[in-house]
XYZ file of C-alpha atoms in Angstrom:
669
model
C 98.807 -59.290 -7.324
C 102.052 -61.177 -6.934
C 101.677 -61.816 -3.195
C 97.755 -62.803 -3.318
C 96.156 -65.800 -4.578
C 92.854 -65.701 -6.302
C 90.873 -69.151 -6.439
C 88.210 -70.703 -7.746
C 86.132 -67.833 -9.980
C 88.487 -65.086 -9.393
C 91.092 -67.351 -10.494
C 89.393 -68.291 -13.607
C 88.789 -64.531 -14.695
C 92.567 -64.246 -14.499
C 93.728 -66.954 -16.528
C 93.781 -65.151 -19.415
C 96.130 -62.702 -18.177
C 98.264 -64.653 -15.882
C 98.417 -68.232 -17.582
C 101.826 -68.808 -16.518
C 100.838 -68.658 -13.051
C 97.638 -70.285 -13.107
C 96.840 -74.334 -11.842
C 94.012 -75.944 -13.123
C 93.452 -79.794 -13.438
C 94.758 -80.641 -10.018
C 92.394 -83.494 -9.721
C 94.269 -84.939 -12.457
C 97.432 -84.794 -11.026
C 96.669 -86.235 -7.299
C 98.907 -88.914 -6.367
C 100.500 -88.788 -9.988
C 104.534 -89.654 -9.886
C 106.459 -87.468 -11.792
C 107.690 -90.224 -14.447
C 104.485 -91.558 -15.315
C 103.595 -91.752 -18.954
C 100.122 -90.134 -18.417
C 102.402 -86.492 -17.385
C 102.852 -86.047 -21.072
C 99.515 -86.250 -22.212
C 98.344 -83.927 -19.030
C 100.785 -81.112 -19.611
C 98.927 -80.378 -22.652
C 95.605 -79.548 -20.808
C 97.948 -76.582 -18.151
C 99.204 -73.408 -18.719
C 101.834 -73.378 -15.341
C 105.441 -75.791 -14.919
C 105.797 -78.754 -13.926
C 108.494 -79.906 -11.446
C 109.502 -82.986 -9.281
C 110.517 -82.800 -5.793
C 112.668 -85.291 -3.553
C 109.482 -87.926 -3.546
C 109.530 -87.758 -7.284
C 105.711 -86.568 -7.217
C 104.386 -83.744 -9.237
C 104.875 -79.950 -8.464
C 103.642 -76.943 -10.011
C 105.785 -74.468 -10.479
C 104.787 -70.677 -10.446
C 105.464 -67.206 -9.246
C 104.330 -66.236 -5.639
C 105.325 -63.873 -3.579
C 107.993 -62.039 -5.942
C 109.745 -65.809 -6.027
C 109.696 -69.102 -7.977
C 107.669 -71.524 -5.955
C 106.421 -75.042 -5.948
C 103.327 -76.539 -4.813
C 102.114 -79.942 -4.806
C 98.771 -81.048 -5.956
C 97.673 -81.331 -2.625
C 98.657 -78.203 -1.442
C 96.591 -76.605 -4.324
C 93.593 -78.223 -3.384
C 94.048 -77.715 0.089
C 94.063 -73.647 -0.770
C 90.604 -74.434 -2.829
C 89.522 -76.042 0.310
C 90.211 -73.379 2.480
C 87.924 -70.849 0.072
C 85.433 -73.220 0.276
C 85.623 -73.145 4.303
C 85.841 -69.438 4.104
C 82.150 -69.575 2.533
C 81.076 -71.950 5.401
C 82.169 -70.320 8.296
C 80.883 -66.893 6.992
C 77.641 -68.375 6.707
C 77.700 -70.677 9.811
C 79.598 -68.323 12.147
C 79.018 -70.922 14.977
C 80.870 -73.449 13.237
C 84.693 -73.109 14.184
C 85.854 -76.125 12.134
C 83.668 -77.087 9.581
C 83.240 -80.971 8.427
C 82.881 -82.378 5.257
C 82.509 -85.454 3.052
C 85.008 -85.704 0.043
C 83.980 -87.101 -3.479
C 86.641 -88.881 -5.277
C 86.437 -90.814 -9.064
C 86.108 -94.461 -8.914
C 89.357 -94.726 -10.483
C 91.395 -93.286 -7.434
C 93.875 -95.612 -5.974
C 94.354 -95.648 -2.339
C 97.137 -93.217 -2.406
C 95.415 -90.940 -4.104
C 92.566 -90.979 -1.369
C 94.921 -90.709 1.166
C 96.386 -87.327 -0.745
C 92.790 -85.818 -0.452
C 92.996 -86.746 3.348
C 96.186 -84.849 3.357
C 94.470 -81.802 1.575
C 91.809 -81.892 4.039
C 94.342 -81.670 7.016
C 96.208 -79.223 5.146
C 93.018 -77.028 5.063
C 92.361 -77.892 8.762
C 88.990 -79.349 7.738
C 87.683 -82.627 9.215
C 86.813 -85.076 6.596
C 84.040 -87.400 7.898
C 84.739 -89.776 4.621
C 85.294 -90.100 0.802
C 82.289 -91.251 -1.653
C 82.803 -92.210 -4.728
C 81.076 -89.862 -7.409
C 78.482 -91.743 -8.850
C 78.047 -93.216 -5.458
C 77.317 -89.654 -4.031
C 74.770 -88.679 -6.905
C 73.046 -92.102 -6.147
C 72.594 -90.812 -2.930
C 71.137 -87.874 -3.638
C 68.930 -89.761 -5.854
C 67.941 -92.471 -3.437
C 67.177 -90.914 -0.237
C 64.195 -88.575 -1.455
C 62.550 -91.556 -3.239
C 62.293 -94.017 -0.296
C 58.631 -94.699 -0.782
C 59.241 -95.892 -4.330
C 61.384 -98.455 -3.453
C 60.635 -101.954 -1.926
C 61.484 -103.119 1.600
C 62.685 -106.036 1.392
C 66.403 -106.016 1.086
C 67.128 -109.763 0.137
C 65.197 -109.578 -3.037
C 66.179 -107.418 -6.136
C 65.877 -103.633 -5.816
C 65.099 -100.717 -7.907
C 67.843 -100.905 -10.268
C 69.044 -97.331 -11.946
C 72.098 -96.735 -14.031
C 74.306 -93.326 -13.302
C 76.338 -92.269 -15.818
C 78.420 -89.144 -15.387
C 80.180 -87.683 -18.123
C 82.447 -85.580 -16.610
C 85.124 -83.216 -17.968
C 87.983 -85.560 -17.786
C 86.419 -88.749 -17.046
C 83.175 -90.906 -17.670
C 81.906 -93.084 -14.926
C 78.918 -95.730 -15.181
C 77.666 -97.189 -11.924
C 74.224 -99.234 -11.432
C 72.637 -98.871 -8.234
C 70.427 -101.187 -6.500
C 67.786 -99.097 -4.213
C 65.616 -100.185 -1.476
C 63.571 -98.161 0.995
C 66.430 -98.077 3.674
C 69.537 -98.860 1.801
C 71.356 -98.410 -1.438
C 73.915 -101.034 -2.999
C 76.198 -100.249 -5.959
C 76.730 -103.355 -7.765
C 78.804 -102.736 -10.984
C 80.890 -99.757 -11.570
C 83.320 -99.461 -14.916
C 84.718 -96.048 -16.500
C 87.085 -94.176 -18.873
C 89.737 -91.960 -17.321
C 90.340 -90.451 -20.416
C 86.998 -89.856 -21.676
C 85.279 -86.496 -21.391
C 84.308 -83.277 -22.011
C 87.913 -81.865 -22.575
C 88.404 -84.762 -25.532
C 85.706 -82.457 -27.306
C 86.734 -79.298 -26.631
C 90.560 -80.356 -27.291
C 89.131 -81.770 -30.866
C 87.460 -78.594 -31.352
C 90.745 -76.569 -30.382
C 92.579 -78.398 -32.729
C 90.332 -78.071 -35.770
C 90.110 -74.387 -35.267
C 93.643 -73.503 -34.688
C 94.077 -75.723 -38.295
C 91.335 -73.836 -40.023
C 92.824 -70.194 -38.512
C 96.387 -71.415 -39.353
C 95.117 -72.043 -43.190
C 93.212 -68.758 -43.518
C 95.537 -66.282 -41.502
C 99.013 -68.177 -41.317
C 99.055 -67.620 -37.400
C 99.466 -70.773 -35.015
C 97.683 -70.192 -31.619
C 99.504 -72.642 -30.167
C 102.277 -70.549 -30.241
C 100.601 -67.974 -27.801
C 99.325 -69.339 -24.492
C 96.998 -66.145 -24.441
C 95.653 -66.887 -27.718
C 95.279 -70.579 -26.729
C 93.120 -70.011 -23.856
C 90.714 -67.678 -25.712
C 89.894 -69.992 -28.197
C 89.714 -73.062 -25.951
C 87.214 -70.982 -24.082
C 85.468 -69.991 -27.238
C 85.253 -73.866 -28.441
C 83.683 -74.579 -25.225
C 81.407 -72.205 -25.689
C 80.649 -73.658 -28.994
C 80.014 -76.932 -27.627
C 77.417 -75.802 -25.234
C 75.517 -73.738 -27.898
C 75.358 -76.310 -29.976
C 73.582 -78.996 -27.279
C 70.685 -76.720 -27.988
C 70.960 -74.803 -31.391
C 71.823 -76.601 -34.272
C 74.252 -74.450 -35.816
C 76.475 -71.422 -33.946
C 79.659 -68.820 -34.797
C 83.060 -68.528 -33.365
C 84.444 -65.069 -33.244
C 87.191 -63.743 -31.335
C 88.724 -59.980 -31.371
C 92.492 -59.540 -31.899
C 93.182 -63.163 -31.132
C 96.580 -63.123 -31.888
C 98.751 -59.991 -33.775
C 95.416 -57.852 -33.932
C 93.876 -60.613 -36.343
C 90.276 -60.903 -35.793
C 89.021 -64.499 -36.417
C 84.991 -65.036 -37.342
C 83.343 -68.808 -38.639
C 79.994 -67.244 -39.035
C 79.003 -71.015 -39.237
C 79.395 -74.302 -37.709
C 77.120 -77.028 -37.450
C 76.064 -79.875 -35.114
C 76.757 -82.165 -37.654
C 80.484 -80.907 -37.980
C 80.551 -81.480 -34.417
C 79.520 -85.005 -34.299
C 81.580 -86.172 -37.240
C 84.575 -84.417 -36.084
C 83.962 -86.291 -32.195
C 83.491 -89.721 -33.857
C 86.183 -91.659 -32.211
C 84.743 -89.851 -28.565
C 81.666 -91.129 -29.159
C 82.857 -95.169 -29.993
C 84.499 -95.137 -27.094
C 81.618 -93.871 -24.853
C 79.576 -96.449 -26.686
C 81.610 -99.038 -25.618
C 81.515 -97.777 -22.131
C 77.872 -97.982 -22.019
C 78.037 -101.564 -23.605
C 80.289 -102.874 -21.072
C 78.225 -101.393 -17.940
C 74.731 -102.643 -19.766
C 76.486 -106.439 -19.945
C 77.379 -106.314 -16.598
C 73.771 -105.329 -15.515
C 72.486 -108.258 -17.803
C 75.057 -110.828 -16.036
C 74.514 -109.765 -12.235
C 70.743 -108.830 -12.269
C 69.768 -111.255 -15.285
C 67.179 -109.174 -16.747
C 66.192 -107.008 -19.994
C 68.536 -104.325 -20.498
C 65.165 -102.076 -21.602
C 63.788 -102.209 -18.063
C 66.895 -100.041 -16.640
C 66.350 -96.349 -16.046
C 69.401 -94.353 -16.799
C 70.148 -91.205 -15.126
C 72.784 -88.811 -17.256
C 74.947 -86.427 -14.904
C 78.113 -84.270 -15.328
C 78.674 -81.612 -18.004
C 78.253 -83.816 -20.884
C 74.703 -84.933 -20.019
C 73.417 -82.370 -22.544
C 75.402 -83.267 -25.475
C 73.002 -84.542 -27.978
C 75.322 -87.498 -29.224
C 75.549 -88.707 -25.812
C 71.629 -88.939 -25.489
C 71.566 -90.836 -28.645
C 74.237 -93.538 -27.728
C 72.336 -93.834 -24.404
C 69.111 -94.556 -25.696
C 70.493 -96.714 -28.593
C 72.336 -98.783 -25.944
C 69.583 -99.017 -23.141
C 66.693 -98.983 -25.284
C 64.823 -96.170 -23.444
C 65.908 -92.304 -23.507
C 67.824 -91.436 -20.591
C 66.226 -89.442 -17.764
C 68.190 -86.118 -16.368
C 65.947 -85.430 -13.102
C 69.027 -85.000 -11.053
C 71.068 -81.445 -11.268
C 73.910 -82.212 -13.890
C 76.751 -80.356 -11.809
C 75.537 -80.124 -8.374
C 74.160 -83.812 -7.513
C 77.508 -85.113 -6.495
C 77.895 -82.259 -4.218
C 74.405 -82.582 -2.811
C 75.069 -86.598 -1.925
C 78.409 -85.666 -0.382
C 76.765 -82.848 1.969
C 73.528 -85.778 2.758
C 76.533 -88.103 4.067
C 78.208 -86.351 5.808
C 74.993 -85.235 7.717
C 74.462 -88.971 8.408
C 78.124 -88.970 9.455
C 78.118 -85.957 11.770
C 76.867 -85.940 15.082
C 75.165 -82.932 14.832
C 72.295 -83.683 12.562
C 69.687 -86.249 12.702
C 69.257 -88.160 9.274
C 67.132 -91.129 8.983
C 68.854 -94.224 8.728
C 70.210 -95.156 5.192
C 72.999 -97.866 4.361
C 75.187 -97.524 1.472
C 77.434 -99.968 0.159
C 80.210 -99.890 -2.837
C 81.534 -102.200 -5.029
C 85.824 -102.773 -5.078
C 86.906 -101.780 -8.363
C 90.899 -103.148 -7.720
C 92.275 -106.208 -6.556
C 94.312 -106.542 -3.748
C 96.454 -108.659 -1.977
C 98.891 -109.106 0.712
C 102.348 -110.480 1.075
C 104.435 -111.964 4.230
C 107.161 -114.195 4.621
C 106.088 -117.952 5.326
C 108.453 -120.738 6.736
C 106.678 -123.519 5.280
C 105.823 -121.550 1.833
C 107.948 -122.586 -1.164
C 110.273 -119.505 -2.186
C 108.959 -116.573 -3.844
C 108.339 -116.840 -7.846
C 111.052 -115.680 -10.054
C 108.994 -112.397 -12.127
C 107.727 -111.266 -8.287
C 110.644 -108.907 -8.254
C 109.409 -107.703 -11.508
C 106.050 -107.301 -10.806
C 106.670 -105.857 -7.360
C 109.737 -104.089 -6.849
C 109.131 -102.840 -3.386
C 108.254 -106.366 -1.691
C 111.535 -108.047 0.011
C 113.180 -110.881 -1.712
C 112.073 -113.189 1.494
C 108.408 -112.305 0.965
C 107.270 -115.767 -0.282
C 103.436 -115.554 0.449
C 101.072 -113.551 -1.476
C 97.352 -113.990 -0.722
C 93.990 -112.365 -2.100
C 92.165 -110.134 0.102
C 90.060 -108.326 -2.514
C 88.940 -109.010 -5.819
C 86.657 -106.518 -8.074
C 82.750 -106.933 -7.157
C 83.584 -107.428 -3.653
C 80.600 -105.405 -1.348
C 82.162 -102.283 0.457
C 82.617 -101.799 3.292
C 84.190 -105.049 4.353
C 86.194 -106.478 7.328
C 88.172 -109.915 6.665
C 90.203 -112.023 9.706
C 93.356 -113.474 8.581
C 95.445 -115.725 10.862
C 99.108 -116.436 10.971
C 101.086 -118.631 12.775
C 103.895 -116.690 14.353
C 106.114 -116.585 17.239
C 107.617 -113.352 16.142
C 106.961 -110.317 14.995
C 106.688 -110.243 11.413
C 105.923 -107.926 8.201
C 102.780 -107.482 6.485
C 102.517 -105.846 3.030
C 99.493 -104.813 1.184
C 99.500 -103.840 -2.408
C 97.091 -103.387 -5.560
C 97.472 -106.925 -8.192
C 99.357 -105.837 -10.990
C 100.237 -109.306 -12.196
C 96.761 -109.871 -14.840
C 95.573 -107.769 -17.262
C 93.509 -105.520 -14.256
C 91.741 -101.902 -14.564
C 94.973 -100.784 -13.206
C 96.004 -97.525 -15.937
C 99.702 -98.453 -16.278
C 100.151 -94.999 -17.735
C 99.257 -93.214 -14.585
C 100.182 -95.936 -11.786
C 103.741 -96.881 -11.705
C 104.617 -100.482 -10.234
C 106.543 -98.613 -7.204
C 103.123 -97.345 -6.235
C 101.071 -100.087 -6.092
C 101.981 -100.409 -2.425
C 99.288 -99.910 -0.211
C 100.607 -100.307 3.373
C 104.007 -101.563 5.140
C 103.420 -102.684 8.656
C 104.779 -104.469 11.401
C 103.541 -106.634 13.699
C 104.764 -106.537 17.003
C 104.768 -108.049 20.307
C 103.478 -111.140 19.312
C 105.834 -113.528 21.403
C 104.565 -112.077 24.614
C 105.943 -112.773 28.148
C 106.121 -116.892 28.252
C 107.879 -116.385 31.332
C 105.244 -115.236 33.600
C 103.175 -118.879 32.855
C 104.867 -121.978 34.993
C 105.400 -125.419 33.787
C 104.892 -125.031 30.100
C 105.755 -128.061 27.989
C 104.745 -126.324 24.574
C 103.061 -123.225 22.970
C 101.308 -122.686 19.958
C 100.579 -119.050 18.683
C 98.302 -117.980 16.271
C 98.184 -113.893 15.408
C 94.766 -112.966 13.726
C 94.951 -109.582 11.999
C 91.593 -107.898 10.977
C 91.764 -105.801 7.708
C 89.186 -103.389 7.443
C 88.223 -102.349 3.406
C 86.390 -98.949 3.629
C 83.205 -97.335 1.770
C 85.771 -96.491 -1.180
C 88.140 -99.297 -1.084
C 90.847 -98.150 1.375
C 92.696 -100.694 2.913
C 94.040 -100.709 6.546
C 94.832 -103.323 9.460
C 92.471 -102.445 12.185
C 93.513 -104.670 14.923
C 95.946 -107.371 15.937
C 95.050 -110.399 18.601
C 97.730 -112.890 19.716
C 95.848 -116.535 20.877
C 98.327 -118.424 22.598
C 97.432 -121.903 23.335
C 99.603 -123.475 26.405
C 100.079 -127.425 27.673
C 101.343 -127.242 30.314
C 101.834 -129.422 34.146
C 98.903 -129.213 36.503
C 100.979 -127.813 39.253
C 97.954 -127.894 41.886
C 97.287 -131.472 41.563
C 100.963 -132.583 41.735
C 101.548 -130.313 44.638
C 98.643 -132.130 46.580
C 99.939 -135.435 45.729
C 102.891 -134.502 47.235
C 101.261 -133.876 50.697
C 99.051 -136.509 50.897
C 101.699 -139.422 50.204
C 105.142 -138.779 50.629
C 106.317 -142.566 49.606
C 103.850 -143.159 47.006
C 105.219 -144.598 44.001
C 105.516 -141.696 41.009
C 102.833 -140.841 38.969
C 102.513 -139.791 35.058
C 102.217 -135.730 35.532
C 98.854 -135.101 33.934
C 99.126 -131.726 31.595
C 96.335 -128.964 31.492
C 95.504 -126.878 28.066
C 95.196 -123.065 28.910
C 94.418 -120.543 26.015
C 95.407 -116.551 26.590
C 94.180 -113.870 24.475
C 96.515 -110.518 24.168
C 96.839 -107.587 21.557
C 99.819 -107.525 19.239
C 101.054 -103.813 18.191
C 101.166 -102.728 14.381
C 103.618 -100.429 13.473
C 103.070 -98.982 10.191
C 105.888 -97.385 8.231
C 105.406 -94.681 5.840
C 105.322 -95.658 2.263
C 107.441 -93.284 -0.079
C 104.456 -92.284 -2.428
C 102.781 -89.450 -0.962
C 103.262 -86.752 1.806
C 104.852 -88.012 5.284
C 103.498 -86.822 8.427
C 105.996 -83.680 8.910
C 105.254 -82.652 5.314
C 101.638 -82.086 5.856
C 102.653 -80.419 9.122
C 104.721 -78.129 7.033
C 102.436 -77.382 4.152
C 99.638 -76.776 7.029
C 101.514 -74.198 8.570
C 102.396 -72.552 5.283
C 99.120 -72.619 4.262
C 98.173 -70.685 7.212
C 100.806 -68.115 6.769
C 99.873 -67.722 2.647
C 95.752 -67.245 4.422
C 97.157 -64.399 6.743
C 99.096 -63.129 3.762
C 95.777 -62.826 1.510
C 94.272 -61.212 4.711
C 96.754 -58.815 4.989
C 97.103 -57.765 1.452
C 92.789 -57.885 1.156
C 92.962 -55.114 4.459
C 95.515 -53.333 2.314
C 93.606 -52.777 -0.941
C 90.555 -51.848 0.960
C 92.887 -49.222 3.176
C 94.087 -48.022 -0.441
C 90.414 -47.857 -1.541
C 89.279 -45.707 1.487
C 92.279 -43.539 0.996
C 91.477 -42.907 -2.737
C 87.742 -42.302 -1.742
C 89.059 -39.647 0.757
C 90.895 -37.439 -1.830
C 88.436 -38.160 -4.917
C 85.283 -38.037 -3.090
C 85.861 -35.927 0.410
C 88.325 -33.459 -1.341
C 85.770 -31.384 -3.104
C 83.233 -31.866 -0.433
C 85.410 -30.164 2.530
C 87.857 -27.729 0.514
C 85.397 -26.437 -2.067
C 83.546 -23.452 -0.642
C 80.422 -24.941 -2.380
C 80.800 -28.338 -0.998
C 78.478 -29.764 1.622
C 81.172 -30.505 4.415
C 83.072 -27.061 3.928
C 81.082 -25.407 6.535
C 81.207 -28.150 9.344
C 85.124 -28.188 8.693
C 87.110 -25.945 10.828
C 89.669 -23.871 8.417
C 92.701 -25.042 9.922
C 91.109 -28.288 9.280
C 90.314 -27.542 5.321
C 93.611 -26.285 4.796
C 95.493 -29.325 6.239
C 93.091 -32.034 4.430
C 93.665 -30.549 1.062
C 97.588 -30.780 1.527
C 96.986 -34.189 2.912
C 94.939 -35.168 -0.148
C 97.796 -33.808 -2.617
C 100.237 -36.061 -0.801
C 98.317 -38.705 -0.583
C 97.310 -38.745 -4.381
C 100.997 -38.380 -5.638
C 102.433 -41.028 -3.029
C 99.534 -43.618 -4.354
C 101.072 -43.083 -7.659
C 104.917 -43.225 -6.816
C 107.057 -46.340 -6.573
C 106.790 -45.893 -2.627
C 103.083 -46.044 -2.952
C 102.417 -48.835 -5.108
C 104.232 -51.041 -2.516
C 103.022 -49.765 0.641
C 102.290 -52.200 3.346
C 99.276 -51.730 5.668
C 100.788 -50.009 8.206
C 102.230 -46.774 5.536
C 98.853 -46.667 4.072
C 96.935 -46.260 7.771
C 99.237 -43.884 8.441
C 97.902 -41.462 6.025
C 94.338 -42.443 6.083
C 93.485 -42.412 9.762
C 94.340 -38.307 9.894
C 92.262 -37.897 6.922
C 89.394 -40.114 7.862
C 89.417 -38.065 11.430
C 88.813 -35.221 9.674
C 86.068 -36.633 7.350
C 84.060 -38.330 10.215
C 84.280 -35.330 12.049
C 82.690 -33.069 9.390
C 80.301 -35.564 8.716
C 79.325 -35.846 12.400
C 78.729 -32.231 12.513
C 76.893 -31.889 9.416
C 74.453 -34.735 10.539
C 74.086 -33.201 14.088
C 73.068 -29.953 12.073
C 70.541 -31.481 9.945
C 68.500 -33.206 12.724
C 68.503 -29.822 14.989
C 65.573 -29.021 12.953
C 63.929 -32.241 13.776
C 64.797 -32.038 17.312
C 63.611 -28.561 17.953
C 60.292 -29.574 16.887
C 60.211 -32.690 18.892
C 61.470 -30.636 21.811
C 58.461 -27.695 21.375
C 55.853 -30.368 20.586
C 56.524 -32.218 24.072
C 56.822 -28.350 25.784
C 53.602 -27.761 24.562
C 51.876 -30.757 25.470
C 53.710 -30.564 29.210
C 52.268 -26.729 29.449
C 48.729 -28.417 28.399
C 48.863 -30.461 31.088
C 49.681 -28.127 33.801
C 47.241 -25.595 32.612
C-alpha cells in the first residue's frame, strides 16, 4: 500500500504496476552529484523521479505515506540493508546487531565508499570493512585452495585473472595466490560496460520493430517499457543456452499482442558488436598488464568468469581469443562476491576463528596532499582551475598514492611547523587518469580537510631555551579499498638550552672566578598534536546521518504496523468467511458447541464486519479499529473450538480412564 515499503523481490514483483515509485540502480547513484553529466545517461534506466537537495546530491522522488518524499541513495541502500538485517536476525536470534563486510566496485571513489558506510550506520549495522568486488571473489576462490598454492611469498605465486561481467560494469583483476596470502597485482574496469548495455540494445531493437509493425511506441508507456525490458532480458538469457528463441507479450500496449517467433543468437551478436569490441579492449588491457608485471606468457593465465554476463557465448569466445585458453566458471557467478565478503567478515569478527589469511589490493586512483609551505614558491596559475576546493595560499602539493601501490599501506610525512596548519587530501585530476570526469566533478575530488593543532606546545614550561626546532610527523593510513585518513600526528621538538645545573654548581664553588662561556644542552621532546577533521561538502554530515537513522527506524515501525494490520484484517475475514458457516448454520461443526446467544451475536458481528471492511472507513482503518472487531469474534471462535476439542477427546479419555481403573481393580484383587 501507499504507507508500506516493498523491498527486494517484493518490490521487483510490483515494479510493473508501480513504476513511478520503484527505485533501482542505487549503486550507480551513490555519491553522484546532481550536475554530473552521467545523470542524464542513468535516467534512461530508472522509472522514478530524480531531484536534488541543498548539498546538490541525487535524491529519488516517490510517493510514500500519502505524500511526495525524497530519499538519498544512501537511505535507499539502508532500506535494503535493513531488510537483510531482518533476515539475518530471524535466522540468528542470538545476534542483536549483525555485522557485515560490504563489497564495492573498484571504480568507487572514497566519497562513494563513505556513503556505503553511512548507509550501514543508518541501517544500524556494524560495517567491519569494505572489499572490492573482484577481491571478494578472489577470497572465495583462494581460501579453499591453499594446498594448491606455494608457501614462499618472496617468489611468484599462482596467478589467476577474475573477470566480473556485471549488470552495469565490468571489472578485471589479476591475483597472485599463496598458501597464506593473496595479492591483487592489477585491476582495470569499464564502469559503463555491463549486461544492461545488451538489454538496452535489445530493447531499442524490438521497440523499433514494434513501432514499424504495430505503429506504437512502447517508450511512451512506462509499464509497457518495463515489460518489454523484462522480455529482452529473458531473450538474452535464453540465447546463452539456445541458438534461437522467441519474444511474446500479450496486451503490451493499447490491447495489442506482440509476437516475434524467431530471434537468433547470430542476430544478437551482430546487434551487440559495440559491446563486444569494448569488452575485448578491456581483456587486452588486463592481459597487457599481466605481461608487464609477471613477464609470463598470457596463455598460462587461468581466467575465472563471474557475474551475470559470464554465460554469454560471445563473452566466452572473446575471452578465449584474448587469453589463449578457455575461461573457467568454477565459482558461483552470482554468489561468489557475497561469499567472499562473508569470509572476510569472519576474519575481522572476534566471534569467529578463521585461519590467518592476508589480503592485499592495489590502488586505482592517484592521490595527493596539499598544504602551505613558507619556503615553497606560489601556487601554479592553473591550480585553481584543477582543484577549486583548495585555498589560494596552498602552494605545496605532493603525491602520496599512485596507481598500482600495494594496499593497505601507511605513510609518514614530516612538516617543519611551529603553528597550526591545514592539510588537504584529494585525487589527482591533472593528467589523463582513470577518474571518470562525467561522474566525478572537480569539487568531488576533495577527500579530507584536516587542521593539525597543538603544534607549538607549551614553550614556557622549559627554562633557559636558546632555540627550538619543531617537526610534525603525520601518519597517513590507506585502507584495503584505498580510503585515506590521517591516523596520528606527532610533534617532535628539539631544544637548545643552557645547562642550568652546571651553571649553578659553578656559582656555588667560586664566586670570584672569571666568567665562563655557558654550555648548551640539546633535548628532545615528543608530544601528540590534535587532528581536527572538517566536514567536506560532498556527502552526508553526521547530523544528516542521525536524522536518516531516526527516519529509518520510524519507517520500520510503520512497516511492522502495516503488516500487523494486514494480518488482523486477514484474520477478521477468516472469521466471517470460514467460521460463520461453522457456527451459525445448524449443520456447522461448531454450532452445537456455541451457546445460542453467542450464535446470534456472532452472526450479527460477521455481517457488520463484512460491510465495514468493504466501506471507505474499513479500507483505511488502523490496527486498533480492526482489533476492536476481531477480538470479540475470536473469543467466540476459540471458545467453540476448545469445547469441540474437549468433546472429541472425551471418549479417548474415558477409554484411558477405564483401562487404568480395570488395571487397578486387577491389582487389588
